[in-house]
mmCIF file of N, CA, C and O in Angstrom:
data_model
loop_
_atom_site.group_PDB
_atom_site.id
_atom_site.type_symbol
_atom_site.label_atom_id
_atom_site.label_comp_id
_atom_site.label_asym_id
_atom_site.label_seq_id
_atom_site.Cartn_x
_atom_site.Cartn_y
_atom_site.Cartn_z
ATOM 1 N N GLU A 1 1.117 -1.425 -0.073
ATOM 2 C CA GLU A 1 -0.046 0.122 -0.206
ATOM 3 C C GLU A 1 1.054 1.382 -0.275
ATOM 4 O O GLU A 1 1.950 1.209 0.555
ATOM 5 N N LEU A 2 0.636 1.940 -0.496
ATOM 6 C CA LEU A 2 0.589 4.073 -0.542
ATOM 7 C C LEU A 2 0.049 4.592 0.452
ATOM 8 O O LEU A 2 -1.328 4.115 -0.206
ATOM 9 N N VAL A 3 0.741 5.109 1.482
ATOM 10 C CA VAL A 3 0.014 6.037 2.009
ATOM 11 C C VAL A 3 -0.021 7.315 1.579
ATOM 12 O O VAL A 3 1.423 8.022 1.594
ATOM 13 N N LEU A 4 -0.554 8.282 1.473
ATOM 14 C CA LEU A 4 -0.833 9.541 1.410
ATOM 15 C C LEU A 4 -1.949 10.231 2.361
ATOM 16 O O LEU A 4 -2.876 9.922 2.746
ATOM 17 N N LYS A 5 -1.247 11.360 1.960
ATOM 18 C CA LYS A 5 -1.887 13.012 2.816
ATOM 19 C C LYS A 5 -2.949 13.645 2.501
ATOM 20 O O LYS A 5 -1.989 14.314 1.211
ATOM 21 N N VAL A 6 -4.210 13.295 2.231
ATOM 22 C CA VAL A 6 -4.518 14.072 1.592
ATOM 23 C C VAL A 6 -5.756 15.453 1.895
ATOM 24 O O VAL A 6 -6.457 15.152 3.432
ATOM 25 N N ARG A 7 -6.248 16.341 1.756
ATOM 26 C CA ARG A 7 -6.777 17.600 2.218
ATOM 27 C C ARG A 7 -7.264 17.910 1.410
ATOM 28 O O ARG A 7 -7.221 18.355 -0.276
ATOM 29 N N ILE A 8 -8.568 18.781 1.143
ATOM 30 C CA ILE A 8 -9.268 19.699 0.887
ATOM 31 C C ILE A 8 -8.512 21.045 0.427
ATOM 32 O O ILE A 8 -7.842 21.507 1.644
ATOM 33 N N GLN A 9 -8.751 22.432 -0.418
ATOM 34 C CA GLN A 9 -7.498 23.497 -0.192
ATOM 35 C C GLN A 9 -8.517 24.143 0.160
ATOM 36 O O GLN A 9 -9.649 24.393 -0.630
ATOM 37 N N THR A 10 -8.783 24.648 1.175
ATOM 38 C CA THR A 10 -9.447 25.248 1.615
ATOM 39 C C THR A 10 -8.523 26.898 2.825
ATOM 40 O O THR A 10 -8.472 26.801 3.719
ATOM 41 N N PRO A 11 -7.875 28.303 2.000
ATOM 42 C CA PRO A 11 -7.486 28.473 2.530
ATOM 43 C C PRO A 11 -8.055 29.310 3.462
ATOM 44 O O PRO A 11 -7.267 30.167 4.592
ATOM 45 N N ASN A 12 -9.495 30.075 3.454
ATOM 46 C CA ASN A 12 -9.923 30.846 4.435
ATOM 47 C C ASN A 12 -10.129 29.672 6.528
ATOM 48 O O ASN A 12 -10.786 30.266 7.060
ATOM 49 N N LEU A 13 -10.391 28.485 6.204
ATOM 50 C CA LEU A 13 -10.027 27.852 7.290
ATOM 51 C C LEU A 13 -9.273 27.706 7.943
ATOM 52 O O LEU A 13 -7.969 27.404 7.910
ATOM 53 N N ARG A 14 -8.919 27.870 9.312
ATOM 54 C CA ARG A 14 -7.677 28.363 10.719
ATOM 55 C C ARG A 14 -7.853 26.687 10.237
ATOM 56 O O ARG A 14 -6.174 26.322 10.315
ATOM 57 N N GLU A 15 -8.504 25.425 10.805
ATOM 58 C CA GLU A 15 -8.046 24.312 11.000
ATOM 59 C C GLU A 15 -7.974 23.013 9.122
ATOM 60 O O GLU A 15 -9.713 23.599 9.058
ATOM 61 N N ASN A 16 -7.630 22.430 8.409
ATOM 62 C CA ASN A 16 -7.211 22.315 7.197
ATOM 63 C C ASN A 16 -7.104 20.419 7.509
ATOM 64 O O ASN A 16 -5.449 20.537 7.011
ATOM 65 N N ASP A 17 -6.736 19.842 8.415
ATOM 66 C CA ASP A 17 -5.837 18.934 8.649
ATOM 67 C C ASP A 17 -5.976 17.526 7.824
ATOM 68 O O ASP A 17 -7.032 17.923 6.605
ATOM 69 N N PHE A 18 -4.984 17.119 7.187
ATOM 70 C CA PHE A 18 -4.994 16.362 6.422
ATOM 71 C C PHE A 18 -5.274 14.679 6.885
ATOM 72 O O PHE A 18 -5.389 14.695 8.278
ATOM 73 N N ILE A 19 -5.755 13.883 6.117
ATOM 74 C CA ILE A 19 -6.653 12.763 6.287
ATOM 75 C C ILE A 19 -5.383 12.051 5.333
ATOM 76 O O ILE A 19 -4.617 12.247 4.242
ATOM 77 N N GLU A 20 -5.516 10.920 6.454
ATOM 78 C CA GLU A 20 -4.736 9.192 5.302
ATOM 79 C C GLU A 20 -5.147 8.326 4.427
ATOM 80 O O GLU A 20 -6.247 8.088 5.351
ATOM 81 N N ILE A 21 -5.105 8.539 3.471
ATOM 82 C CA ILE A 21 -5.426 7.047 2.630
ATOM 83 C C ILE A 21 -4.286 6.313 2.095
ATOM 84 O O ILE A 21 -3.342 6.730 2.093
ATOM 85 N N GLU A 22 -4.846 5.080 1.804
ATOM 86 C CA GLU A 22 -4.346 3.604 1.778
ATOM 87 C C GLU A 22 -4.455 3.783 0.133
ATOM 88 O O GLU A 22 -5.250 3.016 -0.291
ATOM 89 N N LEU A 23 -3.461 3.309 -1.295
ATOM 90 C CA LEU A 23 -3.931 3.488 -2.139
ATOM 91 C C LEU A 23 -2.949 1.822 -2.525
ATOM 92 O O LEU A 23 -1.976 1.695 -2.462
ATOM 93 N N ASP A 24 -3.517 0.873 -3.433
ATOM 94 C CA ASP A 24 -3.026 -0.518 -3.885
ATOM 95 C C ASP A 24 -2.111 -0.092 -4.731
ATOM 96 O O ASP A 24 -2.313 0.471 -5.478
ATOM 97 N N ARG A 25 -0.113 -0.753 -4.189
ATOM 98 C CA ARG A 25 0.393 0.006 -5.707
ATOM 99 C C ARG A 25 0.070 -0.509 -6.869
ATOM 100 O O ARG A 25 0.312 -0.815 -7.411
ATOM 101 N N GLN A 26 -0.691 -2.123 -6.817
ATOM 102 C CA GLN A 26 -1.401 -1.934 -7.677
ATOM 103 C C GLN A 26 -2.186 -0.933 -9.032
ATOM 104 O O GLN A 26 -2.200 -1.734 -9.975
ATOM 105 N N GLU A 27 -2.439 -0.695 -8.448
ATOM 106 C CA GLU A 27 -4.056 0.485 -8.627
ATOM 107 C C GLU A 27 -2.870 1.566 -8.470
ATOM 108 O O GLU A 27 -3.879 2.539 -8.671
ATOM 109 N N LEU A 28 -1.702 2.025 -8.767
ATOM 110 C CA LEU A 28 -1.828 3.899 -8.982
ATOM 111 C C LEU A 28 -2.197 4.390 -9.549
ATOM 112 O O LEU A 28 -1.506 4.541 -11.364
ATOM 113 N N THR A 29 -3.075 4.672 -10.195
ATOM 114 C CA THR A 29 -3.734 5.795 -11.143
ATOM 115 C C THR A 29 -4.211 6.724 -10.789
ATOM 116 O O THR A 29 -4.936 6.995 -9.675
ATOM 117 N N TYR A 30 -4.382 8.030 -12.124
ATOM 118 C CA TYR A 30 -4.903 9.024 -11.205
ATOM 119 C C TYR A 30 -6.514 8.904 -11.064
ATOM 120 O O TYR A 30 -7.261 9.713 -9.874
ATOM 121 N N LYS A 31 -7.198 7.990 -11.905
ATOM 122 C CA LYS A 31 -8.074 7.540 -11.765
ATOM 123 C C LYS A 31 -9.108 7.252 -10.535
ATOM 124 O O LYS A 31 -9.744 7.939 -9.461
ATOM 125 N N GLU A 32 -8.231 6.310 -9.600
ATOM 126 C CA GLU A 32 -8.410 5.749 -8.742
ATOM 127 C C GLU A 32 -7.462 6.472 -7.347
ATOM 128 O O GLU A 32 -8.375 6.463 -6.102
ATOM 129 N N LEU A 33 -7.201 7.027 -7.335
ATOM 130 C CA LEU A 33 -6.440 8.269 -6.180
ATOM 131 C C LEU A 33 -7.750 9.171 -6.477
ATOM 132 O O LEU A 33 -8.147 9.899 -5.234
ATOM 133 N N LEU A 34 -7.893 9.829 -7.448
ATOM 134 C CA LEU A 34 -9.486 11.183 -7.075
ATOM 135 C C LEU A 34 -10.345 10.077 -6.420
ATOM 136 O O LEU A 34 -11.160 10.264 -5.765
ATOM 137 N N ARG A 35 -10.485 8.998 -7.005
ATOM 138 C CA ARG A 35 -11.964 7.984 -6.440
ATOM 139 C C ARG A 35 -12.167 8.324 -4.869
ATOM 140 O O ARG A 35 -12.611 8.447 -4.134
ATOM 141 N N VAL A 36 -10.692 7.297 -3.983
ATOM 142 C CA VAL A 36 -10.201 7.025 -2.718
ATOM 143 C C VAL A 36 -10.594 8.537 -1.830
ATOM 144 O O VAL A 36 -11.006 8.495 -1.277
ATOM 145 N N SER A 37 -9.404 9.489 -2.908
ATOM 146 C CA SER A 37 -9.963 10.686 -2.053
ATOM 147 C C SER A 37 -11.011 11.362 -2.143
ATOM 148 O O SER A 37 -11.489 11.289 -1.010
ATOM 149 N N CYS A 38 -11.794 11.312 -2.700
ATOM 150 C CA CYS A 38 -13.269 12.438 -3.073
ATOM 151 C C CYS A 38 -14.378 11.074 -2.371
ATOM 152 O O CYS A 38 -14.574 11.726 -1.086
ATOM 153 N N CYS A 39 -13.729 9.709 -2.059
ATOM 154 C CA CYS A 39 -14.489 8.894 -1.004
ATOM 155 C C CYS A 39 -14.444 9.634 0.081
ATOM 156 O O CYS A 39 -15.133 9.133 1.124
ATOM 157 N N GLU A 40 -13.195 9.440 0.132
ATOM 158 C CA GLU A 40 -12.532 9.586 1.908
ATOM 159 C C GLU A 40 -13.295 11.001 2.748
ATOM 160 O O GLU A 40 -13.205 10.925 3.528
ATOM 161 N N LEU A 41 -12.881 11.857 2.010
ATOM 162 C CA LEU A 41 -12.836 13.305 2.229
ATOM 163 C C LEU A 41 -14.168 13.593 2.089
ATOM 164 O O LEU A 41 -15.182 14.452 2.107
ATOM 165 N N GLY A 42 -15.934 13.005 1.445
ATOM 166 C CA GLY A 42 -16.635 13.314 1.013
ATOM 167 C C GLY A 42 -17.100 14.280 0.064
ATOM 168 O O GLY A 42 -17.945 15.574 -0.098
ATOM 169 N N VAL A 43 -16.706 13.788 -0.781
ATOM 170 C CA VAL A 43 -15.970 14.381 -2.153
ATOM 171 C C VAL A 43 -16.937 14.592 -3.560
ATOM 172 O O VAL A 43 -16.832 13.305 -3.729
ATOM 173 N N ASN A 44 -17.590 15.280 -3.966
ATOM 174 C CA ASN A 44 -17.967 15.065 -5.374
ATOM 175 C C ASN A 44 -16.611 14.764 -6.327
ATOM 176 O O ASN A 44 -16.616 16.139 -6.404
ATOM 177 N N PRO A 45 -16.585 13.968 -7.139
ATOM 178 C CA PRO A 45 -15.568 13.948 -7.961
ATOM 179 C C PRO A 45 -15.971 14.500 -9.384
ATOM 180 O O PRO A 45 -14.811 15.529 -9.508
ATOM 181 N N GLU A 46 -16.381 14.902 -9.297
ATOM 182 C CA GLU A 46 -17.283 16.331 -11.091
ATOM 183 C C GLU A 46 -16.515 17.112 -10.236
ATOM 184 O O GLU A 46 -16.705 18.812 -11.160
ATOM 185 N N HIS A 47 -16.516 17.610 -8.623
ATOM 186 C CA HIS A 47 -16.173 19.456 -8.274
ATOM 187 C C HIS A 47 -14.763 19.299 -8.123
ATOM 188 O O HIS A 47 -14.453 20.418 -7.679
ATOM 189 N N VAL A 48 -13.895 18.481 -8.580
ATOM 190 C CA VAL A 48 -12.603 18.137 -8.080
ATOM 191 C C VAL A 48 -12.461 18.672 -9.739
ATOM 192 O O VAL A 48 -12.152 18.526 -10.630
ATOM 193 N N GLN A 49 -11.141 19.987 -9.713
ATOM 194 C CA GLN A 49 -10.423 20.709 -10.341
ATOM 195 C C GLN A 49 -9.301 19.931 -11.187
ATOM 196 O O GLN A 49 -8.736 20.002 -12.226
ATOM 197 N N LYS A 50 -8.298 19.954 -9.852
ATOM 198 C CA LYS A 50 -7.486 19.489 -10.255
ATOM 199 C C LYS A 50 -7.043 18.676 -8.579
ATOM 200 O O LYS A 50 -7.133 18.727 -7.584
ATOM 201 N N ILE A 51 -6.106 17.856 -8.524
ATOM 202 C CA ILE A 51 -5.241 17.412 -7.702
ATOM 203 C C ILE A 51 -3.698 18.239 -7.184
ATOM 204 O O ILE A 51 -3.208 17.445 -8.586
ATOM 205 N N ARG A 52 -3.398 18.713 -6.546
ATOM 206 C CA ARG A 52 -2.241 19.281 -6.593
ATOM 207 C C ARG A 52 -1.102 18.782 -5.592
ATOM 208 O O ARG A 52 -1.684 18.264 -4.314
ATOM 209 N N LYS A 53 -0.192 18.570 -5.693
ATOM 210 C CA LYS A 53 1.241 17.530 -5.142
ATOM 211 C C LYS A 53 1.965 19.082 -4.658
ATOM 212 O O LYS A 53 2.067 19.463 -4.876
ATOM 213 N N LEU A 54 1.774 18.979 -3.270
ATOM 214 C CA LEU A 54 1.940 20.164 -2.359
ATOM 215 C C LEU A 54 4.037 20.217 -2.252
ATOM 216 O O LEU A 54 4.123 18.657 -2.538
ATOM 217 N N PRO A 55 4.497 21.540 -2.443
ATOM 218 C CA PRO A 55 3.768 22.624 -2.353
ATOM 219 C C PRO A 55 3.057 23.350 -3.590
ATOM 220 O O PRO A 55 1.707 23.991 -3.499
ATOM 221 N N ASN A 56 3.468 22.866 -4.864
ATOM 222 C CA ASN A 56 3.054 23.445 -6.493
ATOM 223 C C ASN A 56 3.229 23.064 -7.359
ATOM 224 O O ASN A 56 3.084 23.438 -8.585
ATOM 225 N N THR A 57 2.887 21.310 -7.469
ATOM 226 C CA THR A 57 3.168 20.506 -8.214
ATOM 227 C C THR A 57 1.325 20.072 -8.596
ATOM 228 O O THR A 57 1.117 19.263 -8.089
ATOM 229 N N MET A 58 1.283 20.096 -9.876
ATOM 230 C CA MET A 58 -0.478 19.542 -10.408
ATOM 231 C C MET A 58 0.042 18.411 -10.534
ATOM 232 O O MET A 58 0.848 17.602 -11.310
ATOM 233 N N LEU A 59 -0.964 17.280 -10.763
ATOM 234 C CA LEU A 59 -0.810 15.720 -10.847
ATOM 235 C C LEU A 59 -2.023 15.487 -12.053
ATOM 236 O O LEU A 59 -2.388 16.236 -12.239
ATOM 237 N N ARG A 60 -1.669 15.157 -13.415
ATOM 238 C CA ARG A 60 -2.261 15.147 -14.387
ATOM 239 C C ARG A 60 -2.034 13.807 -15.232
ATOM 240 O O ARG A 60 -4.096 12.994 -16.203
ATOM 241 N N LYS A 61 -1.308 12.493 -14.836
ATOM 242 C CA LYS A 61 -1.747 11.405 -15.358
ATOM 243 C C LYS A 61 -1.223 10.264 -14.374
ATOM 244 O O LYS A 61 -1.051 11.109 -13.573
ATOM 245 N N ASP A 62 -1.222 9.380 -14.961
ATOM 246 C CA ASP A 62 -1.320 8.057 -14.005
ATOM 247 C C ASP A 62 0.390 8.169 -14.186
ATOM 248 O O ASP A 62 0.757 7.373 -12.776
ATOM 249 N N LYS A 63 1.746 8.353 -14.949
ATOM 250 C CA LYS A 63 2.980 8.490 -14.507
ATOM 251 C C LYS A 63 2.920 8.898 -12.900
ATOM 252 O O LYS A 63 3.709 8.787 -12.685
ATOM 253 N N ASP A 64 2.650 10.314 -13.419
ATOM 254 C CA ASP A 64 2.609 11.416 -11.869
ATOM 255 C C ASP A 64 2.395 10.743 -10.716
ATOM 256 O O ASP A 64 2.933 10.859 -9.323
ATOM 257 N N VAL A 65 1.285 10.276 -10.513
ATOM 258 C CA VAL A 65 0.616 9.034 -9.242
ATOM 259 C C VAL A 65 1.904 8.063 -8.573
ATOM 260 O O VAL A 65 1.581 7.698 -7.515
ATOM 261 N N ALA A 66 2.194 7.380 -10.455
ATOM 262 C CA ALA A 66 3.314 6.725 -9.656
ATOM 263 C C ALA A 66 4.679 6.681 -9.188
ATOM 264 O O ALA A 66 4.707 6.023 -8.369
ATOM 265 N N ARG A 67 5.211 8.333 -9.124
ATOM 266 C CA ARG A 67 5.996 8.226 -8.804
ATOM 267 C C ARG A 67 5.710 8.790 -7.347
ATOM 268 O O ARG A 67 6.916 9.277 -6.398
ATOM 269 N N LEU A 68 4.266 8.834 -6.884
ATOM 270 C CA LEU A 68 4.427 9.039 -5.161
ATOM 271 C C LEU A 68 4.767 8.044 -4.599
ATOM 272 O O LEU A 68 5.216 7.184 -4.576
ATOM 273 N N GLN A 69 5.144 9.407 -3.510
ATOM 274 C CA GLN A 69 6.298 8.409 -2.148
ATOM 275 C C GLN A 69 4.937 8.593 -1.159
ATOM 276 O O GLN A 69 4.153 9.128 -0.637
ATOM 277 N N ASP A 70 5.358 6.923 -0.318
ATOM 278 C CA ASP A 70 4.571 7.733 0.977
ATOM 279 C C ASP A 70 4.361 9.031 1.911
ATOM 280 O O ASP A 70 5.509 9.597 1.859
ATOM 281 N N PHE A 71 3.264 8.989 2.572
ATOM 282 C CA PHE A 71 3.472 10.133 2.922
ATOM 283 C C PHE A 71 3.302 11.845 2.678
ATOM 284 O O PHE A 71 3.723 12.371 3.154
ATOM 285 N N GLN A 72 3.335 11.674 1.002
ATOM 286 C CA GLN A 72 3.244 13.132 0.859
ATOM 287 C C GLN A 72 1.985 13.286 0.570
ATOM 288 O O GLN A 72 0.984 13.263 0.994
ATOM 289 N N GLU A 73 1.934 14.915 0.600
ATOM 290 C CA GLU A 73 0.562 15.558 0.480
ATOM 291 C C GLU A 73 -0.039 16.057 -0.637
ATOM 292 O O GLU A 73 1.272 16.981 -1.357
ATOM 293 N N LEU A 74 -0.940 15.851 0.008
ATOM 294 C CA LEU A 74 -1.935 15.781 -2.019
ATOM 295 C C LEU A 74 -2.978 16.840 -1.519
ATOM 296 O O LEU A 74 -3.249 16.781 -0.726
ATOM 297 N N GLU A 75 -3.615 18.124 -1.993
ATOM 298 C CA GLU A 75 -4.681 18.897 -1.879
ATOM 299 C C GLU A 75 -6.260 18.547 -3.619
ATOM 300 O O GLU A 75 -5.424 18.329 -4.588
ATOM 301 N N LEU A 76 -7.076 18.506 -3.058
ATOM 302 C CA LEU A 76 -7.979 18.471 -3.911
ATOM 303 C C LEU A 76 -8.026 20.056 -3.839
ATOM 304 O O LEU A 76 -8.699 20.401 -3.387
ATOM 305 N N VAL A 77 -8.455 20.135 -5.226
ATOM 306 C CA VAL A 77 -8.592 22.369 -5.899
ATOM 307 C C VAL A 77 -10.011 21.353 -6.726
ATOM 308 O O VAL A 77 -10.124 21.154 -7.285
ATOM 309 N N LEU A 78 -10.983 22.281 -5.643
ATOM 310 C CA LEU A 78 -12.468 22.288 -5.813
ATOM 311 C C LEU A 78 -12.774 23.505 -7.559
ATOM 312 O O LEU A 78 -12.408 24.523 -6.779
ATOM 313 N N THR A 79 -13.796 23.439 -8.188
ATOM 314 C CA THR A 79 -14.125 24.099 -8.841
ATOM 315 C C THR A 79 -15.278 25.177 -8.377
ATOM 316 O O THR A 79 -15.196 26.101 -8.858
ATOM 317 N N VAL A 80 -15.606 24.487 -7.829
ATOM 318 C CA VAL A 80 -17.292 25.768 -7.492
ATOM 319 C C VAL A 80 -16.639 26.685 -5.824
ATOM 320 O O VAL A 80 -15.973 25.955 -5.269
ATOM 321 N N SER A 81 -17.099 27.869 -6.109
ATOM 322 C CA SER A 81 -16.388 28.254 -4.885
ATOM 323 C C SER A 81 -16.925 28.440 -3.345
ATOM 324 O O SER A 81 -16.453 28.448 -2.535
ATOM 325 N N ASP A 82 -18.510 28.069 -3.223
ATOM 326 C CA ASP A 82 -19.059 27.878 -2.355
ATOM 327 C C ASP A 82 -18.929 26.470 -1.917
ATOM 328 O O ASP A 82 -19.475 25.477 -1.958
ATOM 329 N N LYS A 83 -17.284 26.116 -1.386
ATOM 330 C CA LYS A 83 -17.395 24.650 -1.023
ATOM 331 C C LYS A 83 -18.222 24.206 -0.320
ATOM 332 O O LYS A 83 -18.707 23.035 0.087
ATOM 333 N N ASN A 84 -19.393 24.754 0.469
ATOM 334 C CA ASN A 84 -20.304 24.076 1.222
ATOM 335 C C ASN A 84 -21.215 23.480 0.540
ATOM 336 O O ASN A 84 -22.055 22.230 1.119
ATOM 337 N N LEU A 85 -20.802 23.720 -0.570
ATOM 338 C CA LEU A 85 -22.491 23.225 -1.343
ATOM 339 C C LEU A 85 -21.524 22.183 -1.597
ATOM 340 O O LEU A 85 -22.525 20.790 -2.322
ATOM 341 N N LEU A 86 -20.581 21.703 -1.838
ATOM 342 C CA LEU A 86 -19.951 20.015 -1.997
ATOM 343 C C LEU A 86 -20.319 18.642 -1.893
ATOM 344 O O LEU A 86 -19.803 18.235 -1.909
ATOM 345 N N PHE A 87 -20.578 19.173 -0.184
ATOM 346 C CA PHE A 87 -20.519 18.127 1.099
ATOM 347 C C PHE A 87 -22.017 17.341 0.743
ATOM 348 O O PHE A 87 -22.835 18.369 1.470
ATOM 349 N N ARG A 88 -22.528 16.389 1.305
ATOM 350 C CA ARG A 88 -23.553 16.119 1.755
ATOM 351 C C ARG A 88 -23.921 16.069 3.373
ATOM 352 O O ARG A 88 -23.091 15.130 3.954
ATOM 353 N N VAL A 89 -24.770 16.805 3.451
ATOM 354 C CA VAL A 89 -24.895 16.348 4.281
ATOM 355 C C VAL A 89 -25.769 15.912 4.777
ATOM 356 O O VAL A 89 -27.251 15.341 4.464
ATOM 357 N N PRO A 90 -25.412 14.725 5.730
ATOM 358 C CA PRO A 90 -26.581 13.771 6.071
ATOM 359 C C PRO A 90 -28.192 14.080 6.288
ATOM 360 O O PRO A 90 -27.988 15.089 7.672
ATOM 361 N N THR A 91 -29.235 13.757 6.236
ATOM 362 C CA THR A 91 -30.672 14.165 6.636
ATOM 363 C C THR A 91 -30.856 13.822 7.940
ATOM 364 O O THR A 91 -29.674 12.577 8.778
ATOM 365 N N LEU A 92 -31.234 14.174 9.067
ATOM 366 C CA LEU A 92 -32.062 14.251 9.910
ATOM 367 C C LEU A 92 -31.863 12.248 10.383
ATOM 368 O O LEU A 92 -31.200 11.769 11.724
ATOM 369 N N SER A 93 -33.100 12.011 9.754
ATOM 370 C CA SER A 93 -32.875 10.306 9.950
ATOM 371 C C SER A 93 -31.996 9.774 9.778
ATOM 372 O O SER A 93 -31.891 8.483 10.494
ATOM 373 N N GLU A 94 -30.995 9.841 8.877
ATOM 374 C CA GLU A 94 -29.487 9.460 8.720
ATOM 375 C C GLU A 94 -28.441 9.488 10.388
ATOM 376 O O GLU A 94 -27.511 8.519 10.139
ATOM 377 N N GLN A 95 -28.394 10.230 10.955
ATOM 378 C CA GLN A 95 -27.500 10.676 11.883
ATOM 379 C C GLN A 95 -27.559 9.518 12.533
ATOM 380 O O GLN A 95 -28.629 9.254 13.479
ATOM 381 N N SER A 96 -26.432 9.306 13.171
ATOM 382 C CA SER A 96 -26.412 8.118 14.187
ATOM 383 C C SER A 96 -26.665 8.761 15.330
ATOM 384 O O SER A 96 -27.090 9.769 15.769
ATOM 385 N N GLY A 97 -27.570 7.971 16.487
ATOM 386 C CA GLY A 97 -28.240 8.726 17.488
ATOM 387 C C GLY A 97 -30.083 8.796 17.461
ATOM 388 O O GLY A 97 -30.463 9.219 17.526
ATOM 389 N N TYR A 98 -30.380 9.015 16.198
ATOM 390 C CA TYR A 98 -31.613 9.778 15.662
ATOM 391 C C TYR A 98 -32.759 8.893 16.174
ATOM 392 O O TYR A 98 -32.461 7.612 16.033
ATOM 393 N N ASN A 99 -33.656 9.239 16.615
ATOM 394 C CA ASN A 99 -34.432 8.323 17.277
ATOM 395 C C ASN A 99 -35.976 8.705 16.389
ATOM 396 O O ASN A 99 -36.422 10.143 17.014
ATOM 397 N N LYS A 100 -36.413 8.333 15.285
ATOM 398 C CA LYS A 100 -37.888 8.805 15.497
ATOM 399 C C LYS A 100 -39.097 8.860 15.991
ATOM 400 O O LYS A 100 -39.875 10.290 15.976
ATOM 401 N N LYS A 101 -39.201 7.801 16.722
ATOM 402 C CA LYS A 101 -40.254 7.606 17.686
ATOM 403 C C LYS A 101 -40.113 8.861 18.642
ATOM 404 O O LYS A 101 -41.003 9.334 18.817
ATOM 405 N N ALA A 102 -39.132 8.703 19.436
ATOM 406 C CA ALA A 102 -38.924 10.368 20.032
ATOM 407 C C ALA A 102 -39.458 11.748 19.760
ATOM 408 O O ALA A 102 -39.440 12.256 20.113
ATOM 409 N N SER A 103 -38.933 11.717 18.518
ATOM 410 C CA SER A 103 -39.223 13.418 17.198
ATOM 411 C C SER A 103 -40.470 13.535 16.678
ATOM 412 O O SER A 103 -40.858 14.466 16.843
ATOM 413 N N GLU A 104 -41.613 12.264 17.139
ATOM 414 C CA GLU A 104 -42.723 12.184 17.524
ATOM 415 C C GLU A 104 -43.576 12.565 18.632
ATOM 416 O O GLU A 104 -44.526 12.902 18.330
ATOM 417 N N LEU A 105 -43.193 12.741 19.582
ATOM 418 C CA LEU A 105 -42.990 12.557 20.648
ATOM 419 C C LEU A 105 -43.587 14.029 21.006
ATOM 420 O O LEU A 105 -43.621 15.093 20.949
ATOM 421 N N THR A 106 -44.934 14.407 21.667
ATOM 422 C CA THR A 106 -45.273 15.735 22.213
ATOM 423 C C THR A 106 -45.633 15.507 23.774
ATOM 424 O O THR A 106 -45.758 15.201 24.045
ATOM 425 N N TYR A 107 -44.970 17.161 23.669
ATOM 426 C CA TYR A 107 -45.391 17.867 25.009
ATOM 427 C C TYR A 107 -46.854 17.854 25.226
ATOM 428 O O TYR A 107 -47.598 18.803 24.993
#
């Protein structure tokens, strides 16, 4: 496995931590990197403009991904200006600990 550090580019946030993702070394492709990163970060792949290897290198193809080494830092640069629209917010009934019967009680 190749372990990479990934985050969403959000320069206006104080805290913008990386998460670690694992890629199978047999499947080191741009498409797989995009898929895993988006899945782990909860982002729609259609909203990713580019993947940047920090500090300033754009990844464009499978060969670029194949050269990555463990714990390199990557950022997903999103196309939409309002980043909040890109994340799927779970409905109240999908949130853990939600009790439908308790929400119907009247006092």
